[in-house]
Coordinates of C-alpha atoms in Angstrom, one line a residue:
X14 CA -35.8 -56.7 44.6
X15 CA -35.3 -53.0 45.5
X16 CA -37.4 -51.9 42.5
X17 CA -40.2 -54.2 43.5
X18 CA -40.2 -52.9 47.1
X19 CA -40.2 -49.3 45.8
X20 CA -43.1 -50.0 43.4
X21 CA -45.2 -51.6 46.2
X22 CA -44.4 -48.7 48.5
X23 CA -45.4 -46.1 45.9
X24 CA -48.7 -48.0 45.2
X25 CA -49.6 -48.1 48.9
X26 CA -48.8 -44.4 49.3
X27 CA -50.9 -43.5 46.3
X28 CA -53.8 -45.5 47.6
X29 CA -53.5 -43.8 51.0
X30 CA -53.5 -40.4 49.4
X31 CA -56.5 -41.3 47.2
X32 CA -58.4 -42.5 50.3
X33 CA -57.7 -39.3 52.2
X34 CA -58.6 -37.2 49.2
X35 CA -62.0 -38.9 48.7
X36 CA -62.7 -38.5 52.4
X37 CA -62.1 -34.7 52.1
X38 CA -64.3 -34.6 49.0
X39 CA -67.2 -36.3 50.8
X40 CA -67.0 -33.9 53.7
X41 CA -66.9 -30.9 51.4
X42 CA -69.8 -32.3 49.4
X43 CA -71.9 -32.6 52.6
X44 CA -71.1 -29.0 53.5
X45 CA -71.9 -27.7 50.0
X46 CA -75.3 -29.5 50.0
X47 CA -76.4 -27.8 53.2
X48 CA -75.9 -24.3 51.8
X49 CA -76.3 -23.0 48.3
X50 CA -73.3 -21.9 46.3
X51 CA -72.7 -18.4 45.0
X52 CA -72.8 -19.5 41.4
X53 CA -76.1 -21.4 41.7
X54 CA -77.7 -18.5 43.5
X55 CA -76.7 -16.0 41.0
X56 CA -77.8 -18.3 38.2
X57 CA -81.2 -19.0 39.6
X58 CA -81.8 -15.3 40.2
X59 CA -80.6 -14.4 36.8
X60 CA -82.8 -17.0 35.1
X61 CA -85.8 -16.1 37.1
X62 CA -85.8 -12.5 36.0
X63 CA -86.2 -13.2 32.3
X64 CA -86.8 -16.1 30.0
X65 CA -85.7 -14.4 26.8
X66 CA -83.3 -11.6 25.8
X67 CA -84.6 -8.2 24.8
X68 CA -82.5 -5.3 23.7
X69 CA -79.1 -7.1 23.8
X70 CA -77.1 -6.2 20.7
X71 CA -76.0 -9.2 18.7
X72 CA -78.6 -11.7 20.2
X73 CA -82.0 -12.6 19.0
X74 CA -85.1 -11.8 20.9
X75 CA -86.1 -15.4 21.6
X76 CA -82.7 -16.5 22.8
X77 CA -82.5 -17.9 26.4
X78 CA -80.6 -15.7 28.8
X79 CA -78.1 -18.5 29.7
X80 CA -76.6 -18.1 26.2
X81 CA -76.3 -14.4 26.4
X82 CA -72.5 -14.2 26.4
X83 CA -72.2 -16.2 23.2
X84 CA -73.6 -13.2 21.2
X85 CA -73.6 -10.2 23.5
X86 CA -71.5 -7.4 21.8
X87 CA -71.3 -5.4 25.0
X88 CA -69.6 -8.3 26.8
X89 CA -67.0 -8.9 24.2
X90 CA -65.1 -11.5 26.3
X91 CA -67.6 -14.2 25.3
X92 CA -67.3 -13.6 21.6
X93 CA -63.5 -13.4 21.7
X94 CA -63.1 -16.5 23.7
X95 CA -65.6 -18.3 21.6
X96 CA -63.6 -17.5 18.5
X97 CA -60.3 -18.5 20.0
X98 CA -61.8 -21.8 21.4
X99 CA -63.4 -22.7 18.0
X100 CA -60.2 -22.1 16.1
X101 CA -58.2 -24.1 18.7
X102 CA -60.6 -27.0 18.5
X103 CA -60.5 -27.1 14.7
X104 CA -56.7 -26.9 14.7
X105 CA -56.4 -29.7 17.3
X106 CA -58.7 -32.0 15.5
X107 CA -57.0 -31.2 12.1
X108 CA -53.6 -32.0 13.7
X109 CA -55.0 -35.2 15.2
X110 CA -56.5 -36.3 11.9
X111 CA -53.2 -35.5 10.1
X112 CA -51.2 -37.4 12.6
X113 CA -53.4 -40.5 12.3
X114 CA -53.3 -40.4 8.5
X115 CA -49.5 -39.9 8.5
X116 CA -48.9 -42.8 10.9
X117 CA -51.2 -45.0 8.7
X118 CA -49.2 -44.1 5.6
X119 CA -45.9 -44.9 7.5
X120 CA -47.2 -48.3 8.5
X121 CA -48.3 -49.1 5.0
X122 CA -45.2 -47.8 3.2
X123 CA -42.5 -49.3 5.4
X124 CA -43.0 -53.0 4.6
X125 CA -39.4 -54.0 5.0
X126 CA -38.7 -51.9 8.2
X127 CA -41.0 -52.0 11.2
X128 CA -41.7 -48.7 12.7
X129 CA -41.6 -48.1 16.4
X130 CA -43.8 -45.0 16.5
X131 CA -47.0 -46.7 17.6
X132 CA -46.8 -45.9 21.3
X133 CA -45.8 -42.3 20.7
X134 CA -48.6 -41.8 18.1
X135 CA -51.1 -43.2 20.6
X136 CA -49.9 -40.9 23.4
X137 CA -49.9 -37.9 21.1
X138 CA -53.4 -38.8 19.9
X139 CA -54.7 -38.8 23.5
X140 CA -53.0 -35.5 24.2
X141 CA -54.5 -33.8 21.1
X142 CA -57.9 -35.2 22.0
X143 CA -57.6 -33.8 25.5
X144 CA -56.5 -30.4 24.1
X145 CA -59.5 -30.3 21.7
X146 CA -61.8 -31.2 24.6
X147 CA -60.3 -28.3 26.7
X148 CA -61.2 -25.9 23.9
X149 CA -64.7 -27.4 23.6
X150 CA -65.2 -27.2 27.4
X151 CA -64.8 -23.4 27.1
X152 CA -68.4 -23.1 25.9
X153 CA -69.7 -24.7 29.1
X154 CA -68.2 -21.8 31.0
X155 CA -69.3 -19.1 28.6
X156 CA -72.8 -20.4 29.0
X157 CA -74.2 -19.7 32.5
X158 CA -74.2 -22.3 35.2
X159 CA -77.3 -24.6 35.0
X160 CA -78.2 -28.0 36.2
X161 CA -77.0 -29.3 32.8
X162 CA -73.6 -27.5 32.6
X163 CA -72.7 -28.1 36.2
X164 CA -71.8 -31.8 35.9
X165 CA -70.0 -31.1 32.6
X166 CA -67.9 -28.4 34.3
X167 CA -67.1 -30.5 37.4
X168 CA -66.3 -33.7 35.5
X169 CA -64.6 -32.6 32.3
X170 CA -62.4 -29.8 33.6
X171 CA -60.3 -32.0 35.9
X172 CA -60.5 -35.1 33.6
X173 CA -59.3 -33.4 30.4
X174 CA -56.4 -31.6 32.2
X175 CA -55.4 -34.8 33.9
X176 CA -55.2 -36.6 30.6
X177 CA -53.1 -33.8 29.0
X178 CA -50.7 -33.6 32.0
X179 CA -50.5 -37.4 32.2
X180 CA -49.4 -37.5 28.6
X181 CA -46.7 -34.9 29.4
X182 CA -45.6 -36.9 32.4
X183 CA -45.4 -40.1 30.4
X184 CA -43.3 -38.2 27.8
X185 CA -40.9 -37.0 30.5
X186 CA -40.5 -40.5 31.8
X187 CA -39.8 -41.8 28.2
X188 CA -37.2 -39.1 27.7
X189 CA -35.5 -40.0 31.0
X190 CA -35.2 -43.6 29.8
X191 CA -37.7 -45.4 32.2
X192 CA -38.4 -48.9 30.9
X193 CA -42.1 -48.7 31.8
X194 CA -42.6 -45.7 29.5
X195 CA -40.9 -47.1 26.4
X196 CA -42.9 -48.0 23.3
X197 CA -46.5 -48.8 24.1
X198 CA -45.7 -48.3 27.8
X199 CA -46.0 -44.5 27.3
X200 CA -49.7 -44.5 26.5
X201 CA -50.3 -47.2 29.1
X202 CA -48.7 -45.0 31.8
X203 CA -50.7 -42.0 30.7
X204 CA -54.0 -43.9 30.8
X205 CA -53.1 -45.3 34.3
X206 CA -52.6 -41.8 35.6
X207 CA -55.7 -40.5 33.9
X208 CA -58.0 -43.2 35.3
X209 CA -57.2 -41.9 38.9
X210 CA -58.8 -38.5 38.2
X211 CA -61.8 -40.2 36.5
X212 CA -62.4 -42.1 39.7
X213 CA -62.1 -39.0 41.8
X214 CA -64.5 -36.9 39.6
X215 CA -67.0 -39.8 39.4
X216 CA -66.9 -40.2 43.1
X217 CA -67.8 -36.6 43.7
X218 CA -70.8 -36.8 41.3
X219 CA -72.0 -40.0 42.9
X220 CA -71.8 -38.4 46.4
X221 CA -73.6 -35.2 45.5
X222 CA -76.2 -36.3 42.9
X223 CA -76.9 -40.0 43.8
X224 CA -76.3 -40.4 47.5
X225 CA -77.4 -37.0 48.7
X226 CA -79.9 -36.5 45.9
X227 CA -79.2 -32.8 45.8
X228 CA -78.7 -30.3 43.0
X229 CA -75.3 -30.0 41.4
X230 CA -73.9 -27.2 43.5
X231 CA -70.3 -26.3 44.3
X232 CA -68.3 -23.5 45.8
X233 CA -65.2 -22.1 44.2
X234 CA -63.0 -23.6 47.0
X235 CA -64.4 -27.0 46.4
X236 CA -63.9 -26.7 42.7
X237 CA -60.2 -25.9 43.3
X238 CA -59.9 -28.8 45.7
X239 CA -61.1 -31.1 42.9
X240 CA -58.0 -30.2 41.0
X241 CA -55.4 -31.4 43.6
X242 CA -54.5 -34.5 41.7
X243 CA -54.2 -32.5 38.5
X244 CA -51.8 -30.1 40.3
X245 CA -49.7 -33.1 41.5
X246 CA -49.4 -34.3 37.9
X247 CA -48.4 -30.9 36.8
X248 CA -45.8 -30.5 39.5
X249 CA -44.2 -33.9 39.0
X250 CA -44.1 -33.4 35.2
X251 CA -42.5 -30.0 35.7
X252 CA -39.8 -31.4 38.0
X253 CA -39.0 -34.3 35.7
X254 CA -38.7 -32.1 32.7
X255 CA -36.4 -29.6 34.5
X256 CA -34.3 -32.5 35.8
X257 CA -33.8 -34.0 32.3
X258 CA -33.1 -30.6 30.8
X259 CA -30.5 -29.8 33.4
X260 CA -28.9 -33.2 33.0
X261 CA -28.8 -33.0 29.2
X262 CA -27.3 -29.5 29.2
X263 CA -24.6 -30.3 31.8
X264 CA -23.4 -33.5 30.2
X265 CA -22.1 -34.1 26.7
X266 CA -22.1 -37.4 24.8
X267 CA -19.3 -38.4 22.4
X268 CA -21.2 -41.4 21.1
X269 CA -22.7 -41.9 17.7
X270 CA -26.2 -41.0 19.1
X271 CA -25.4 -37.3 19.1
X272 CA -28.3 -36.2 16.9
X273 CA -30.7 -38.3 18.9
X274 CA -29.6 -36.7 22.1
X275 CA -29.9 -33.3 20.5
X276 CA -33.5 -34.0 19.5
X277 CA -34.3 -35.3 23.0
X278 CA -32.9 -32.1 24.4
X279 CA -35.1 -30.0 22.2
X280 CA -38.1 -32.0 23.2
X281 CA -37.3 -31.6 26.9
X282 CA -36.9 -27.9 26.4
X283 CA -40.4 -27.6 24.7
X284 CA -42.0 -29.8 27.4
X285 CA -40.4 -27.7 30.2
X286 CA -41.6 -24.4 28.6
X287 CA -45.1 -25.8 28.2
X288 CA -45.3 -27.0 31.8
X289 CA -43.8 -23.7 33.0
X290 CA -46.4 -21.6 31.3
X291 CA -49.2 -24.0 32.4
X292 CA -48.1 -23.8 36.0
X293 CA -48.1 -20.0 35.8
X294 CA -51.6 -20.0 34.4
X295 CA -52.8 -22.4 37.1
X296 CA -51.3 -20.3 39.9
X297 CA -52.9 -17.2 38.6
X298 CA -56.4 -18.6 38.1
X299 CA -56.5 -20.3 41.5
X300 CA -55.4 -17.1 43.2
X301 CA -58.0 -15.1 41.3
X302 CA -60.8 -17.6 42.0
X303 CA -60.2 -18.0 45.7
X304 CA -58.7 -14.6 46.7
X305 CA -58.8 -12.0 44.0
X306 CA -62.4 -12.0 43.0
X307 CA -63.8 -11.8 46.6
X308 CA -61.4 -9.0 47.5
X309 CA -62.3 -7.1 44.4
X310 CA -65.9 -7.8 45.0
X311 CA -66.3 -9.5 41.6
X312 CA -67.1 -13.0 42.8
X313 CA -70.2 -13.9 40.8
X314 CA -69.4 -11.8 37.7
X315 CA -65.7 -12.7 37.1
X316 CA -65.7 -16.4 38.0
X317 CA -66.9 -17.8 34.7
X318 CA -64.8 -15.4 32.6
X319 CA -61.7 -16.3 34.6
X320 CA -62.2 -20.1 34.0
X321 CA -63.0 -19.5 30.3
X322 CA -59.8 -17.5 29.8
X323 CA -57.8 -20.3 31.6
X324 CA -59.2 -22.9 29.3
X325 CA -58.4 -21.0 26.1
X326 CA -55.0 -19.8 27.3
X327 CA -53.8 -23.2 28.6
X328 CA -55.3 -25.0 25.6
X329 CA -53.2 -22.9 23.2
X330 CA -50.1 -23.3 25.3
X331 CA -50.5 -27.1 25.3
X332 CA -51.3 -27.2 21.6
X333 CA -48.4 -25.0 20.4
X334 CA -45.9 -25.9 23.1
X335 CA -46.2 -29.7 23.0
X336 CA -48.8 -30.8 20.4
X337 CA -47.4 -29.1 17.3
X338 CA -43.7 -29.3 18.3
X339 CA -44.0 -33.0 19.2
X340 CA -45.7 -33.9 15.9
X341 CA -42.9 -32.0 14.0
X342 CA -40.2 -33.9 16.0
X343 CA -41.9 -37.2 15.3
X344 CA -42.3 -36.6 11.6
X345 CA -38.7 -35.3 11.3
X346 CA -37.3 -38.3 13.2
X347 CA -39.2 -40.8 11.2
X348 CA -38.2 -39.1 7.9
X349 CA -34.5 -39.5 8.9
X350 CA -35.0 -43.1 9.8
X351 CA -36.6 -43.8 6.4
X352 CA -33.6 -42.7 4.5
X353 CA -31.2 -45.1 2.7
X354 CA -29.3 -47.0 5.4
X355 CA -25.6 -46.3 5.8
X356 CA -23.0 -48.9 4.6
X357 CA -20.7 -49.9 7.4
X358 CA -18.4 -52.0 5.2
X359 CA -15.6 -49.5 5.3
X360 CA -16.1 -49.1 9.1
X361 CA -16.0 -52.8 10.0
X362 CA -13.2 -53.6 7.4
X363 CA -11.1 -50.6 6.4
X364 CA -9.3 -52.7 3.7
X365 CA -12.6 -53.8 2.0
X366 CA -12.1 -51.5 -1.0
X367 CA -8.3 -51.8 -1.4
X368 CA -7.4 -54.2 -4.2
X369 CA -5.0 -57.1 -3.6
X370 CA -5.5 -57.3 0.1
X371 CA -8.1 -60.0 -0.1
X372 CA -5.9 -62.3 -2.2
X373 CA -5.0 -65.7 -0.7
X374 CA -1.9 -65.6 1.5
X375 CA 1.3 -67.5 0.6
X376 CA 3.6 -68.9 3.2
X377 CA 3.5 -70.7 6.5
X378 CA 1.7 -69.3 9.4
X379 CA 3.1 -69.2 12.9
X380 CA 2.3 -72.5 14.4
X381 CA 2.6 -71.2 18.0
X382 CA -0.6 -69.3 17.6
X383 CA -2.6 -71.8 15.6
X384 CA -5.3 -74.0 17.1
X385 CA -5.5 -77.7 16.6
X386 CA -6.6 -78.7 13.1
X387 CA -9.1 -81.3 12.1
X388 CA -6.4 -84.0 11.7
X389 CA -4.9 -83.5 15.2
X390 CA -8.2 -83.7 17.2
X391 CA -8.3 -86.5 19.7
X392 CA -4.6 -87.2 19.5
X393 CA -1.9 -86.7 22.0
X394 CA 0.2 -83.6 21.6
X395 CA 3.6 -84.0 19.8
X396 CA 6.5 -84.8 22.1
X397 CA 8.8 -82.4 20.3
X398 CA 9.3 -79.1 22.0
X399 CA 9.1 -76.0 20.0
X400 CA 10.9 -72.8 20.7
X401 CA 8.5 -69.9 21.5
X402 CA 10.7 -67.6 19.4
X403 CA 11.0 -69.7 16.2
X404 CA 8.1 -72.0 15.3
X405 CA 10.1 -74.0 12.7
X406 CA 12.9 -75.1 15.1
X407 CA 12.4 -78.4 17.0
X408 CA 14.3 -79.2 20.2
X409 CA 14.5 -82.9 19.2
X410 CA 16.8 -82.0 16.2
X411 CA 19.7 -81.0 18.5
X412 CA 22.7 -83.3 18.3
X413 CA 24.2 -83.7 21.8
X414 CA 27.7 -84.5 20.3
X415 CA 28.0 -81.1 18.6
X416 CA 29.1 -78.0 20.2
X417 CA 26.5 -75.2 19.9
X418 CA 28.3 -72.7 22.1
X419 CA 29.2 -69.3 20.8
X420 CA 32.9 -69.0 20.1
X421 CA 34.8 -66.5 22.2
X422 CA 38.2 -64.8 21.5
X423 CA 41.2 -66.4 23.1
X424 CA 43.1 -64.1 25.5
X425 CA 46.4 -64.5 27.3
X426 CA 45.9 -64.0 31.0
X427 CA 49.5 -64.2 32.3
X428 CA 50.5 -62.3 35.4
X429 CA 53.3 -59.7 35.4
X430 CA 55.3 -61.7 37.9
X431 CA 55.6 -64.5 35.4
X432 CA 57.4 -62.1 33.0
X433 CA 59.9 -61.1 35.7
X434 CA 60.6 -64.7 36.5
X435 CA 61.3 -65.4 32.9
X436 CA 63.9 -62.6 32.7
X437 CA 65.7 -63.9 35.7

């Protein structure tokens, strides 16, 4: 009853926060449509100056200026981030493909034993897909802001990070033992949390592009405000991972699940480290985008490099901190479960292997502790009384004429006055 009340209360609170958030987004969208953003102004001025690159080392002469940082050797940040993003994307997709093939091989080979890794594999597949998308989104920020890249930036930045952090939150709930996050409930929880951000981003695009029929323009403050739900997922996941890590380190279990608890503790440590680094990255880029770049007078020039660095850095943190480590934990745990099962014959019966102890017993059992046999069912109990100390002795066999008392020594109890009277 209490759990149902809490779930209803949480759903109502979440819906209220979502309504307030969408209201703020509509107001900010109206304000952004009235005045052009800094990024769009800079892009339009840059694109109007030239339609092709000339004299840029590393780029062809007929290349459009919006693709300049993909090949400009003087601005090396674009080439470096492009290389790191490409390698991260290929590594993520290779790890995802290997995970799917390994899980398929496990399902085919384990015919006699059903494997319970389906939910974990599905959640990890979504996480690796989101990580690969984060690496791929880096190219949309290396390329200059246009009417084609603007919706991609707005929609995919928050959506991909929300999917990654939702998978981490579902993993934290599964480690804490929540029933809703066990088995296939883990990817279901992650998808449910992910859909909320999809609705928020879609609502923003509908308000700006469809209702107001304006160009895709946004300010940096508005872009940060679109990430509020993602920040909530990140904060909740960080708190839950820290709680589980503190609880697992402060308590010790003496049960037979010691190795399992140890593996869960290692997973919690890696999740906590991943979320800690991710939170640090997010604090830095939000500070730079809203405060640092304007104060340093680098607002149009450093905005895209900052967001590109954030995507590459956080993508590698997610991939190495949770993606690769979780896949290794999953493969290691499944390999241990596929080993030859232990024989518990000696545990349940210590005398199983001792010869002679299983031979039929000879003699009469104590009748006081025996239950009624097949022959005595439905009959009245025997009238004879049995002694609780000796099962073979019946009270009806006692002869009342016999003396069963214990013999005592005969003693002479004469008084001293009797001896004096005899002498007189």
